[in-house]
Each structure stands twice: as structure tokens, then as C-alpha cells.
Amino acid sequence: MQATQQSFRPKAHFFLLLLMAMLTTSLMANELVKKEKWVFEEGNYKEFKGKVVAADSGDELVFANVSIEGTNIATVTNSEGYFALKVPNVMLTKSVTFSYIGYKKLTLPVSDLKADKNKIKLEVLSVSLSAITVFPKDPNLLIEAVLNHRKDNYSQDQNLMTAFYRETIKKGRSYASLTEAVVEVYKHPYTSQRDDAVKLMKGRKSVDFDKLDTVMFKLQGGPYSTLMLDIMKSPYMILRYDQLDLYDFEIANITRQDDRILYILSFKQKEWVPEPLFYGSLYIDSETMAIVSASYNVNTEDKKAVADLFIKRKPTGAEVYPTHATYLVTYREKGGRWMYAYSRGEITFKVNWKRRLFNTNYHTGIEMAVTDWEKTNEKTFKGAERLKRNIVMSDTEMGFADADFWGAYNVIEPEKSIESAIKKIQKNLDKLHD
């Protein structure tokens, strides 16, 4: 029997992940964000850069985990496989671990790394069905087991995380907006109904208004949007018991992560569900039933329906709709418990102008990586120090003029296109001071 419309309609809850308000006038006034002064001692860390690739093919391994062994300090490779890791001087005798689903993890002493141009090669892991003692036959029972074991598999502590956040808007191939920030995240236990909280530590933003003269994007939510991609904390559409009947699940394959066997559970919305939902893959630890990673997309086949979900306001004389919406979340395990490590969301919009020959494509992206964390008994952020959920990052363009703006904070190494955008911003700032 088909569910009622109320039961499967995607609510505003999820699409706040990347809520795009498209305006024909200038950006609405940004909310002022109070920044705390954060001072670092110079020379108390060393930075190491490089690229993680597959040993057999040389292909870059994107969003691979890079961590200092025995600590909670970590980062991820970017979409080109490059990483940058800042190691405190007191940890230079430790080792760095590189890991990626489907590949054998590699652990190297920090002393073996060069300052730059390290090439880390990971070997493919072979998977044998004989290694699996019990292979599930019913994918629906498998996803129910995931939900039933959430309390056992995911952190039930209050954790204080340091994270790096990046947000971009591109018009065609050119960057129109770039926002970066280091934040602290107060993460409640995974079974708690309380929302996670965010505090801004340091941030910078630049907007090229010439590229956004006709259509304005206003990304609301900022770092909160990336946190909502944590589907084990905010299950919403995919992992709610009352939504499972809207999807077809299939055990598509098996793979490995280190010494773990992972089931790859694919899912897509059932044909009779009229409104756009999701499709993708869940990577599930075969022993504990923990989701260690998830990649999924919004079904954009019905342009009008998906536009109604994403577009808050559109300019007069234009048809606006998303052509692509994809998301990724990964988790990190320590002491038998998993917690949020990295998430990314990307949406491409097409703007068809009725009286113009050419259309315009806009690409928006958000990502956040946890770079350090610790358990805490303190209460969550209060008052002005806590970012509001509808925050719009304020312009802090001068931060781009400082080559060592991030200090000892670990960040996601920028892709080459972002590096070029930053250099362009720096040149513009230099002209203003000449």
C-alpha cells in the first residue's frame, strides 16, 4: 500500500543543508559574527604536504583519512588527493596513518615525511567471500540492524571538536564566493535529540559581486549544514524507521577498510514515490553494523519538484533548478565508538533566462573536516558565542592577505582552483593598498 503524501514529502529539515535564496538585488545584510582572539606560539609545529594515490594506478584518493597515530588530530585529502597536516613539535616522534576504504592503511613515522611533495601510495585490499562468516540475504534486515545498533556503535559522550569549514559558489568555472572558517563543534551524544552547536574561532570570506550581479546566492546555515549531513545523528530522510519503506535496498558488493569487512548497501527511492528523495550507497561494518561512510544524491529527474524543494526565491524571468546534488559523510572510530569526521555537499544549479541566448550554471559546495576532538563535561555554547542556525558568514576578506592566517590550525588543503582564487583575492587586496 502506498504511503500518504505527508509520510514521504521531504520537509524543509533536510534541504537546509544547502538552502539557496536566489535574489535579484544585493545580498541581504550579513549577521555580525563576534570572533574570539586565538593566539598561537610561532614555531611550535611543522607542516607536511603531499598526495595520496592508489599504488597500482596512480589515481588520486580523494577525501582519504590522514591522522596522527595515538591522537585525535586528523585531516582529509582534498578532491585532488592532496593533504596538508600540521604536527605539533611534541608529536614529531609519532607516526602518521593514511587510510581509505578498499585500500590497506599505511603508517609512517613523521620523521620519514618531507616538508612537501610526499607521495603516499596505498595498496588495494583484496576481499574474499570466505572471510565473511555470515552474509546477509535480506537488505531490509541489514538496514534495520544498523538502526538498532546505533546506540552501541556511535559516541554517547559529549565531545568538543575543532573543525575546518569551506563554502564556495562558482559561476561557470570562476569562483564568485569563497568562505573558510575554523570552528568548534559541541557534539551531543548520538542518541540525544539536542542539536549540535557551533562556535566560530576564525574565518574569512570574499565575494566577487561582479559575478553575482544578476543572481544572488545566500547560503544559510554555514557549518550547521555540514553537520546535518551526519545521517547517524540527523537521520531525517534516509535512516528513519518510518521512511525505510520508501526505498529499495540492495547489497551491492563487499569491500574492506583496514581489517574490517564492509557491506556496500545501495538504495534508491521506490518507483511509486512521486517526490524526489535520495539514492546512493552505505558502507556498513559487517561485524558491528556501523555505517562508516555514506555517499548519496538527490533524485533530480523531476526538475520542477526538486526546484520547489531547493529554491527559496528565484529571479523574475528565469527558470531555476538543480541539475546535480550529491553528499558524502565519513566517520572515524576510536575505542569501539564511531563519530563524525568529514562531510561534503555539492549542488549545481542551472538558470535559464527567457530573454537571453545563454544559460548560466552555478556550482555550490560545502565541506567540513574534524581536525581534533576531546570528550567534555562542560555545557554547550551559550549566548553570543554560539552561531545561530541561520547564520550567513560575514565578509572578512582581509584574512586572505595573511599567508599564515590559520596558524597551527589544520585545514583542508585547497584545490588548485581555490589556490588560484585565493591568489587573485590577494592581488586585489595588494592593489587596494598600493
mmCIF file of N, CA and C in Angstrom, residues 281-404:
data_model
loop_
_atom_site.group_PDB
_atom_site.id
_atom_site.type_symbol
_atom_site.label_atom_id
_atom_site.label_comp_id
_atom_site.label_asym_id
_atom_site.label_seq_id
_atom_site.Cartn_x
_atom_site.Cartn_y
_atom_site.Cartn_z
ATOM 1 N N SER A 281 24.870 4.913 -1.608
ATOM 2 C CA SER A 281 25.470 3.727 -1.018
ATOM 3 C C SER A 281 25.844 3.974 0.429
ATOM 4 N N LEU A 282 25.631 2.957 1.254
ATOM 5 C CA LEU A 282 26.038 2.963 2.655
ATOM 6 C C LEU A 282 27.106 1.894 2.835
ATOM 7 N N TYR A 283 28.189 2.226 3.525
ATOM 8 C CA TYR A 283 29.274 1.290 3.795
ATOM 9 C C TYR A 283 29.160 0.846 5.248
ATOM 10 N N ILE A 284 28.863 -0.439 5.458
ATOM 11 C CA ILE A 284 28.476 -0.942 6.769
ATOM 12 C C ILE A 284 29.472 -1.987 7.256
ATOM 13 N N ASP A 285 30.017 -1.779 8.458
ATOM 14 C CA ASP A 285 30.914 -2.751 9.074
ATOM 15 C C ASP A 285 30.155 -4.057 9.312
ATOM 16 N N SER A 286 30.658 -5.166 8.772
ATOM 17 C CA SER A 286 29.929 -6.427 8.817
ATOM 18 C C SER A 286 29.781 -6.996 10.224
ATOM 19 N N GLU A 287 30.682 -6.620 11.142
ATOM 20 C CA GLU A 287 30.614 -7.167 12.495
ATOM 21 C C GLU A 287 29.751 -6.329 13.432
ATOM 22 N N THR A 288 29.917 -5.024 13.383
ATOM 23 C CA THR A 288 29.222 -4.167 14.349
ATOM 24 C C THR A 288 27.942 -3.548 13.799
ATOM 25 N N MET A 289 27.746 -3.579 12.487
ATOM 26 C CA MET A 289 26.610 -2.933 11.821
ATOM 27 C C MET A 289 26.689 -1.405 11.889
ATOM 28 N N ALA A 290 27.891 -0.883 11.991
ATOM 29 C CA ALA A 290 28.079 0.570 11.994
ATOM 30 C C ALA A 290 28.280 1.072 10.571
ATOM 31 N N ILE A 291 27.619 2.175 10.215
ATOM 32 C CA ILE A 291 27.894 2.844 8.944
ATOM 33 C C ILE A 291 29.182 3.639 9.113
ATOM 34 N N VAL A 292 30.181 3.343 8.285
ATOM 35 C CA VAL A 292 31.461 4.039 8.379
ATOM 36 C C VAL A 292 31.571 5.144 7.332
ATOM 37 N N SER A 293 30.708 5.082 6.312
ATOM 38 C CA SER A 293 30.692 6.117 5.287
ATOM 39 C C SER A 293 29.388 6.014 4.513
ATOM 40 N N ALA A 294 28.951 7.135 3.958
ATOM 41 C CA ALA A 294 27.739 7.157 3.133
ATOM 42 C C ALA A 294 27.916 8.191 2.036
ATOM 43 N N SER A 295 27.565 7.799 0.808
ATOM 44 C CA SER A 295 27.552 8.751 -0.306
ATOM 45 C C SER A 295 26.184 8.653 -0.964
ATOM 46 N N TYR A 296 25.561 9.807 -1.182
ATOM 47 C CA TYR A 296 24.195 9.773 -1.701
ATOM 48 C C TYR A 296 23.882 11.041 -2.477
ATOM 49 N N ASN A 297 22.833 10.931 -3.294
ATOM 50 C CA ASN A 297 22.439 12.007 -4.195
ATOM 51 C C ASN A 297 20.942 12.252 -4.092
ATOM 52 N N VAL A 298 20.529 13.452 -4.500
ATOM 53 C CA VAL A 298 19.108 13.747 -4.627
ATOM 54 C C VAL A 298 18.667 13.366 -6.039
ATOM 55 N N ASN A 299 17.519 12.738 -6.146
ATOM 56 C CA ASN A 299 16.933 12.427 -7.438
ATOM 57 C C ASN A 299 16.447 13.729 -8.079
ATOM 58 N N THR A 300 17.104 14.157 -9.155
ATOM 59 C CA THR A 300 16.781 15.443 -9.795
ATOM 60 C C THR A 300 16.029 15.268 -11.119
ATOM 61 N N GLU A 301 15.431 14.100 -11.339
ATOM 62 C CA GLU A 301 14.745 13.851 -12.605
ATOM 63 C C GLU A 301 13.562 14.795 -12.816
ATOM 64 N N ASP A 302 12.795 15.051 -11.774
ATOM 65 C CA ASP A 302 11.646 15.957 -11.872
ATOM 66 C C ASP A 302 12.122 17.364 -11.544
ATOM 67 N N LYS A 303 12.425 18.163 -12.586
ATOM 68 C CA LYS A 303 13.035 19.470 -12.389
ATOM 69 C C LYS A 303 12.171 20.390 -11.537
ATOM 70 N N LYS A 304 10.894 20.427 -11.792
ATOM 71 C CA LYS A 304 10.014 21.333 -11.061
ATOM 72 C C LYS A 304 9.916 20.935 -9.590
ATOM 73 N N ALA A 305 9.781 19.639 -9.339
ATOM 74 C CA ALA A 305 9.628 19.179 -7.960
ATOM 75 C C ALA A 305 10.883 19.440 -7.141
ATOM 76 N N VAL A 306 12.043 19.154 -7.725
ATOM 77 C CA VAL A 306 13.274 19.356 -6.973
ATOM 78 C C VAL A 306 13.582 20.851 -6.828
ATOM 79 N N ALA A 307 13.174 21.661 -7.812
ATOM 80 C CA ALA A 307 13.361 23.114 -7.698
ATOM 81 C C ALA A 307 12.525 23.667 -6.549
ATOM 82 N N ASP A 308 11.316 23.156 -6.375
ATOM 83 C CA ASP A 308 10.457 23.616 -5.287
ATOM 84 C C ASP A 308 11.076 23.333 -3.918
ATOM 85 N N LEU A 309 11.881 22.273 -3.856
ATOM 86 C CA LEU A 309 12.495 21.901 -2.585
ATOM 87 C C LEU A 309 13.733 22.737 -2.269
ATOM 88 N N PHE A 310 14.481 23.113 -3.299
ATOM 89 C CA PHE A 310 15.743 23.801 -3.080
ATOM 90 C C PHE A 310 15.660 25.322 -3.177
ATOM 91 N N ILE A 311 14.822 25.827 -4.044
ATOM 92 C CA ILE A 311 14.848 27.256 -4.351
ATOM 93 C C ILE A 311 13.882 28.010 -3.454
ATOM 94 N N LYS A 312 14.416 28.927 -2.693
ATOM 95 C CA LYS A 312 13.579 29.732 -1.815
ATOM 96 C C LYS A 312 12.952 30.902 -2.567
ATOM 97 N N ARG A 313 13.734 31.536 -3.412
ATOM 98 C CA ARG A 313 13.225 32.648 -4.220
ATOM 99 C C ARG A 313 14.030 32.690 -5.510
ATOM 100 N N LYS A 314 13.364 32.907 -6.629
ATOM 101 C CA LYS A 314 14.092 32.959 -7.892
ATOM 102 C C LYS A 314 13.852 34.293 -8.586
ATOM 103 N N PRO A 315 14.788 34.712 -9.421
ATOM 104 C CA PRO A 315 14.649 35.992 -10.115
ATOM 105 C C PRO A 315 13.538 35.946 -11.162
ATOM 106 N N THR A 316 12.943 37.093 -11.420
ATOM 107 C CA THR A 316 11.893 37.195 -12.427
ATOM 108 C C THR A 316 12.471 36.924 -13.816
ATOM 109 N N GLY A 317 11.732 36.178 -14.597
ATOM 110 C CA GLY A 317 12.158 35.921 -15.970
ATOM 111 C C GLY A 317 13.170 34.812 -16.102
ATOM 112 N N ALA A 318 13.236 33.934 -15.101
ATOM 113 C CA ALA A 318 14.216 32.851 -15.172
ATOM 114 C C ALA A 318 13.631 31.559 -14.629
ATOM 115 N N GLU A 319 14.039 30.460 -15.242
ATOM 116 C CA GLU A 319 13.728 29.130 -14.732
ATOM 117 C C GLU A 319 14.985 28.620 -14.030
ATOM 118 N N VAL A 320 14.837 28.240 -12.760
ATOM 119 C CA VAL A 320 15.992 27.830 -11.964
ATOM 120 C C VAL A 320 15.732 26.445 -11.386
ATOM 121 N N TYR A 321 16.683 25.543 -11.555
ATOM 122 C CA TYR A 321 16.506 24.206 -10.997
ATOM 123 C C TYR A 321 17.876 23.545 -10.782
ATOM 124 N N PRO A 322 17.970 22.670 -9.778
ATOM 125 C CA PRO A 322 19.214 21.923 -9.548
ATOM 126 C C PRO A 322 19.358 20.811 -10.582
ATOM 127 N N THR A 323 20.557 20.620 -11.088
ATOM 128 C CA THR A 323 20.829 19.526 -12.017
ATOM 129 C C THR A 323 21.615 18.409 -11.356
ATOM 130 N N HIS A 324 22.199 18.703 -10.202
ATOM 131 C CA HIS A 324 23.028 17.705 -9.529
ATOM 132 C C HIS A 324 23.121 18.073 -8.059
ATOM 133 N N ALA A 325 22.927 17.103 -7.178
ATOM 134 C CA ALA A 325 23.054 17.321 -5.735
ATOM 135 C C ALA A 325 23.611 16.055 -5.112
ATOM 136 N N THR A 326 24.823 16.132 -4.586
ATOM 137 C CA THR A 326 25.487 14.947 -4.053
ATOM 138 C C THR A 326 26.080 15.238 -2.685
ATOM 139 N N TYR A 327 26.107 14.214 -1.821
ATOM 140 C CA TYR A 327 26.557 14.383 -0.442
ATOM 141 C C TYR A 327 27.441 13.216 -0.021
ATOM 142 N N LEU A 328 28.316 13.491 0.932
ATOM 143 C CA LEU A 328 29.216 12.474 1.466
ATOM 144 C C LEU A 328 29.409 12.716 2.949
ATOM 145 N N VAL A 329 29.426 11.638 3.746
ATOM 146 C CA VAL A 329 29.782 11.745 5.155
ATOM 147 C C VAL A 329 30.639 10.542 5.510
ATOM 148 N N THR A 330 31.693 10.777 6.300
ATOM 149 C CA THR A 330 32.537 9.689 6.772
ATOM 150 C C THR A 330 32.672 9.781 8.283
ATOM 151 N N TYR A 331 32.967 8.628 8.893
ATOM 152 C CA TYR A 331 33.078 8.541 10.347
ATOM 153 C C TYR A 331 34.448 7.996 10.723
ATOM 154 N N ARG A 332 34.878 8.324 11.941
ATOM 155 C CA ARG A 332 36.161 7.867 12.454
ATOM 156 C C ARG A 332 35.915 7.100 13.752
ATOM 157 N N GLU A 333 36.635 5.999 13.928
ATOM 158 C CA GLU A 333 36.414 5.133 15.095
ATOM 159 C C GLU A 333 37.558 5.250 16.083
ATOM 160 N N LYS A 334 37.202 5.261 17.361
ATOM 161 C CA LYS A 334 38.211 5.198 18.417
ATOM 162 C C LYS A 334 37.573 4.573 19.650
ATOM 163 N N GLY A 335 38.245 3.576 20.194
ATOM 164 C CA GLY A 335 37.736 2.922 21.383
ATOM 165 C C GLY A 335 36.409 2.219 21.176
ATOM 166 N N GLY A 336 36.187 1.725 19.949
ATOM 167 C CA GLY A 336 34.962 0.999 19.671
ATOM 168 C C GLY A 336 33.752 1.863 19.384
ATOM 169 N N ARG A 337 33.935 3.176 19.320
ATOM 170 C CA ARG A 337 32.829 4.093 19.030
ATOM 171 C C ARG A 337 33.168 4.944 17.818
ATOM 172 N N TRP A 338 32.163 5.192 16.992
ATOM 173 C CA TRP A 338 32.338 5.998 15.796
ATOM 174 C C TRP A 338 31.787 7.394 16.026
ATOM 175 N N MET A 339 32.367 8.352 15.318
ATOM 176 C CA MET A 339 31.837 9.707 15.372
ATOM 177 C C MET A 339 32.131 10.434 14.063
ATOM 178 N N TYR A 340 31.425 11.504 13.868
ATOM 179 C CA TYR A 340 31.515 12.309 12.644
ATOM 180 C C TYR A 340 32.948 12.769 12.397
ATOM 181 N N ALA A 341 33.422 12.614 11.143
ATOM 182 C CA ALA A 341 34.772 13.014 10.779
ATOM 183 C C ALA A 341 34.802 14.027 9.632
ATOM 184 N N TYR A 342 33.961 13.829 8.616
ATOM 185 C CA TYR A 342 34.007 14.699 7.434
ATOM 186 C C TYR A 342 32.683 14.612 6.702
ATOM 187 N N SER A 343 32.242 15.738 6.149
ATOM 188 C CA SER A 343 31.065 15.719 5.276
ATOM 189 C C SER A 343 31.229 16.768 4.189
ATOM 190 N N ARG A 344 30.514 16.522 3.091
ATOM 191 C CA ARG A 344 30.637 17.381 1.912
ATOM 192 C C ARG A 344 29.308 17.374 1.169
ATOM 193 N N GLY A 345 28.910 18.537 0.679
ATOM 194 C CA GLY A 345 27.715 18.640 -0.143
ATOM 195 C C GLY A 345 27.987 19.512 -1.351
ATOM 196 N N GLU A 346 27.503 19.092 -2.514
ATOM 197 C CA GLU A 346 27.695 19.857 -3.750
ATOM 198 C C GLU A 346 26.391 19.892 -4.528
ATOM 199 N N ILE A 347 26.021 21.078 -4.980
ATOM 200 C CA ILE A 347 24.814 21.235 -5.792
ATOM 201 C C ILE A 347 25.124 22.131 -6.987
ATOM 202 N N THR A 348 24.670 21.706 -8.160
ATOM 203 C CA THR A 348 24.797 22.516 -9.362
ATOM 204 C C THR A 348 23.414 22.994 -9.781
ATOM 205 N N PHE A 349 23.306 24.301 -10.022
ATOM 206 C CA PHE A 349 22.053 24.905 -10.462
ATOM 207 C C PHE A 349 22.194 25.411 -11.895
ATOM 208 N N LYS A 350 21.103 25.317 -12.630
ATOM 209 C CA LYS A 350 21.056 25.909 -13.964
ATOM 210 C C LYS A 350 20.019 27.024 -13.953
ATOM 211 N N VAL A 351 20.386 28.167 -14.500
ATOM 212 C CA VAL A 351 19.479 29.309 -14.612
ATOM 213 C C VAL A 351 19.204 29.545 -16.091
ATOM 214 N N ASN A 352 17.968 29.293 -16.511
ATOM 215 C CA ASN A 352 17.545 29.522 -17.901
ATOM 216 C C ASN A 352 16.813 30.857 -17.981
ATOM 217 N N TRP A 353 17.437 31.825 -18.632
ATOM 218 C CA TRP A 353 16.815 33.140 -18.792
ATOM 219 C C TRP A 353 15.926 33.146 -20.038
ATOM 220 N N LYS A 354 14.737 33.651 -19.903
ATOM 221 C CA LYS A 354 13.769 33.613 -21.007
ATOM 222 C C LYS A 354 14.185 34.501 -22.162
ATOM 223 N N ARG A 355 14.848 35.592 -21.898
ATOM 224 C CA ARG A 355 15.181 36.549 -22.953
ATOM 225 C C ARG A 355 16.690 36.617 -23.213
ATOM 226 N N ARG A 356 17.394 35.564 -22.840
ATOM 227 C CA ARG A 356 18.832 35.541 -23.086
ATOM 228 C C ARG A 356 19.189 34.287 -23.883
ATOM 229 N N LEU A 357 20.226 34.433 -24.683
ATOM 230 C CA LEU A 357 20.648 33.332 -25.536
ATOM 231 C C LEU A 357 21.342 32.237 -24.733
ATOM 232 N N PHE A 358 22.135 32.661 -23.717
ATOM 233 C CA PHE A 358 22.930 31.688 -22.970
ATOM 234 C C PHE A 358 22.371 31.486 -21.566
ATOM 235 N N ASN A 359 22.481 30.248 -21.090
ATOM 236 C CA ASN A 359 22.098 29.923 -19.726
ATOM 237 C C ASN A 359 23.303 30.058 -18.800
ATOM 238 N N THR A 360 23.058 30.032 -17.506
ATOM 239 C CA THR A 360 24.120 30.176 -16.523
ATOM 240 C C THR A 360 24.104 28.987 -15.580
ATOM 241 N N ASN A 361 25.286 28.439 -15.298
ATOM 242 C CA ASN A 361 25.416 27.359 -14.337
ATOM 243 C C ASN A 361 26.126 27.870 -13.087
ATOM 244 N N TYR A 362 25.563 27.548 -11.932
ATOM 245 C CA TYR A 362 26.170 27.884 -10.653
ATOM 246 C C TYR A 362 26.453 26.588 -9.898
ATOM 247 N N HIS A 363 27.634 26.518 -9.337
ATOM 248 C CA HIS A 363 28.013 25.330 -8.559
ATOM 249 C C HIS A 363 28.305 25.768 -7.127
ATOM 250 N N THR A 364 27.630 25.146 -6.172
ATOM 251 C CA THR A 364 27.833 25.483 -4.772
ATOM 252 C C THR A 364 28.393 24.273 -4.039
ATOM 253 N N GLY A 365 29.235 24.524 -3.045
ATOM 254 C CA GLY A 365 29.816 23.430 -2.289
ATOM 255 C C GLY A 365 30.063 23.801 -0.847
ATOM 256 N N ILE A 366 29.879 22.837 0.038
ATOM 257 C CA ILE A 366 30.241 22.991 1.447
ATOM 258 C C ILE A 366 30.994 21.737 1.872
ATOM 259 N N GLU A 367 31.933 21.891 2.791
ATOM 260 C CA GLU A 367 32.608 20.741 3.368
ATOM 261 C C GLU A 367 33.155 21.110 4.739
ATOM 262 N N MET A 368 33.258 20.116 5.605
ATOM 263 C CA MET A 368 33.827 20.334 6.932
ATOM 264 C C MET A 368 34.534 19.071 7.390
ATOM 265 N N ALA A 369 35.744 19.231 7.941
ATOM 266 C CA ALA A 369 36.535 18.119 8.443
ATOM 267 C C ALA A 369 36.879 18.368 9.902
ATOM 268 N N VAL A 370 36.666 17.360 10.732
ATOM 269 C CA VAL A 370 37.067 17.436 12.136
ATOM 270 C C VAL A 370 38.572 17.208 12.206
ATOM 271 N N THR A 371 39.303 18.153 12.783
ATOM 272 C CA THR A 371 40.759 18.074 12.836
ATOM 273 C C THR A 371 41.285 17.742 14.225
ATOM 274 N N ASP A 372 40.427 17.800 15.245
ATOM 275 C CA ASP A 372 40.814 17.415 16.599
ATOM 276 C C ASP A 372 39.546 17.345 17.443
ATOM 277 N N TRP A 373 39.569 16.565 18.522
ATOM 278 C CA TRP A 373 38.398 16.486 19.394
ATOM 279 C C TRP A 373 38.793 15.936 20.758
ATOM 280 N N GLU A 374 37.934 16.164 21.728
ATOM 281 C CA GLU A 374 38.127 15.623 23.068
ATOM 282 C C GLU A 374 36.773 15.509 23.752
ATOM 283 N N LYS A 375 36.661 14.567 24.668
ATOM 284 C CA LYS A 375 35.449 14.459 25.468
ATOM 285 C C LYS A 375 35.367 15.660 26.402
ATOM 286 N N THR A 376 34.152 16.079 26.720
ATOM 287 C CA THR A 376 33.987 17.233 27.590
ATOM 288 C C THR A 376 32.816 17.031 28.537
ATOM 289 N N ASN A 377 32.957 17.611 29.720
ATOM 290 C CA ASN A 377 31.861 17.629 30.696
ATOM 291 C C ASN A 377 31.254 19.023 30.804
ATOM 292 N N GLU A 378 31.799 19.954 30.006
ATOM 293 C CA GLU A 378 31.285 21.321 30.034
ATOM 294 C C GLU A 378 29.934 21.392 29.332
ATOM 295 N N LYS A 379 29.193 22.453 29.631
ATOM 296 C CA LYS A 379 27.908 22.652 28.972
ATOM 297 C C LYS A 379 28.136 23.240 27.589
ATOM 298 N N THR A 380 27.109 23.133 26.754
ATOM 299 C CA THR A 380 27.221 23.613 25.383
ATOM 300 C C THR A 380 27.384 25.123 25.333
ATOM 301 N N PHE A 381 27.762 25.650 24.172
ATOM 302 C CA PHE A 381 27.994 27.079 23.994
ATOM 303 C C PHE A 381 26.733 27.880 24.309
ATOM 304 N N LYS A 382 26.921 29.024 24.886
ATOM 305 C CA LYS A 382 25.793 29.862 25.268
ATOM 306 C C LYS A 382 25.879 31.244 24.631
ATOM 307 N N GLY A 383 24.719 31.898 24.526
ATOM 308 C CA GLY A 383 24.656 33.309 24.162
ATOM 309 C C GLY A 383 25.324 33.647 22.850
ATOM 310 N N ALA A 384 26.065 34.767 22.858
ATOM 311 C CA ALA A 384 26.620 35.324 21.629
ATOM 312 C C ALA A 384 27.705 34.448 21.021
ATOM 313 N N GLU A 385 28.351 33.597 21.827
ATOM 314 C CA GLU A 385 29.433 32.781 21.275
ATOM 315 C C GLU A 385 28.915 31.653 20.384
ATOM 316 N N ARG A 386 27.649 31.341 20.476
ATOM 317 C CA ARG A 386 27.071 30.258 19.689
ATOM 318 C C ARG A 386 26.503 30.815 18.387
ATOM 319 N N LEU A 387 26.952 30.264 17.259
ATOM 320 C CA LEU A 387 26.422 30.709 15.974
ATOM 321 C C LEU A 387 24.951 30.327 15.857
ATOM 322 N N LYS A 388 24.161 31.238 15.300
ATOM 323 C CA LYS A 388 22.763 30.930 15.046
ATOM 324 C C LYS A 388 22.658 30.013 13.830
ATOM 325 N N ARG A 389 21.587 29.244 13.769
ATOM 326 C CA ARG A 389 21.428 28.262 12.701
ATOM 327 C C ARG A 389 21.206 28.921 11.346
ATOM 328 N N ASN A 390 20.726 30.154 11.317
ATOM 329 C CA ASN A 390 20.508 30.845 10.042
ATOM 330 C C ASN A 390 21.650 31.804 9.730
ATOM 331 N N ILE A 391 22.821 31.498 10.282
ATOM 332 C CA ILE A 391 23.960 32.392 10.115
ATOM 333 C C ILE A 391 24.355 32.505 8.643
ATOM 334 N N VAL A 392 24.732 33.706 8.254
ATOM 335 C CA VAL A 392 25.337 33.947 6.949
ATOM 336 C C VAL A 392 26.711 34.522 7.231
ATOM 337 N N MET A 393 27.740 33.840 6.814
ATOM 338 C CA MET A 393 29.096 34.254 7.157
ATOM 339 C C MET A 393 29.365 35.674 6.678
ATOM 340 N N SER A 394 29.923 36.507 7.561
ATOM 341 C CA SER A 394 30.216 37.893 7.237
ATOM 342 C C SER A 394 31.489 37.998 6.399
ATOM 343 N N ASP A 395 31.600 39.084 5.651
ATOM 344 C CA ASP A 395 32.796 39.314 4.850
ATOM 345 C C ASP A 395 33.984 39.638 5.758
ATOM 346 N N THR A 396 35.055 38.872 5.628
ATOM 347 C CA THR A 396 36.288 39.132 6.363
ATOM 348 C C THR A 396 37.450 38.958 5.384
ATOM 349 N N GLU A 397 37.380 39.704 4.307
ATOM 350 C CA GLU A 397 38.280 39.490 3.183
ATOM 351 C C GLU A 397 39.741 39.713 3.534
ATOM 352 N N MET A 398 40.014 40.565 4.510
ATOM 353 C CA MET A 398 41.400 40.882 4.817
ATOM 354 C C MET A 398 42.189 39.658 5.284
ATOM 355 N N GLY A 399 41.502 38.647 5.751
ATOM 356 C CA GLY A 399 42.191 37.439 6.177
ATOM 357 C C GLY A 399 42.980 36.781 5.070
ATOM 358 N N PHE A 400 42.613 37.025 3.824
ATOM 359 C CA PHE A 400 43.308 36.412 2.697
ATOM 360 C C PHE A 400 44.679 37.050 2.456
ATOM 361 N N ALA A 401 44.935 38.198 3.066
ATOM 362 C CA ALA A 401 46.218 38.869 2.876
ATOM 363 C C ALA A 401 47.310 38.253 3.747
ATOM 364 N N ASP A 402 46.921 37.444 4.739
ATOM 365 C CA ASP A 402 47.868 36.856 5.687
ATOM 366 C C ASP A 402 48.191 35.437 5.257
ATOM 367 N N ALA A 403 49.429 35.188 4.857
ATOM 368 C CA ALA A 403 49.833 33.868 4.376
ATOM 369 C C ALA A 403 49.766 32.815 5.472
ATOM 370 N N ASP A 404 49.889 33.229 6.728
ATOM 371 C CA ASP A 404 49.839 32.286 7.853
ATOM 372 C C ASP A 404 48.583 32.534 8.690
#
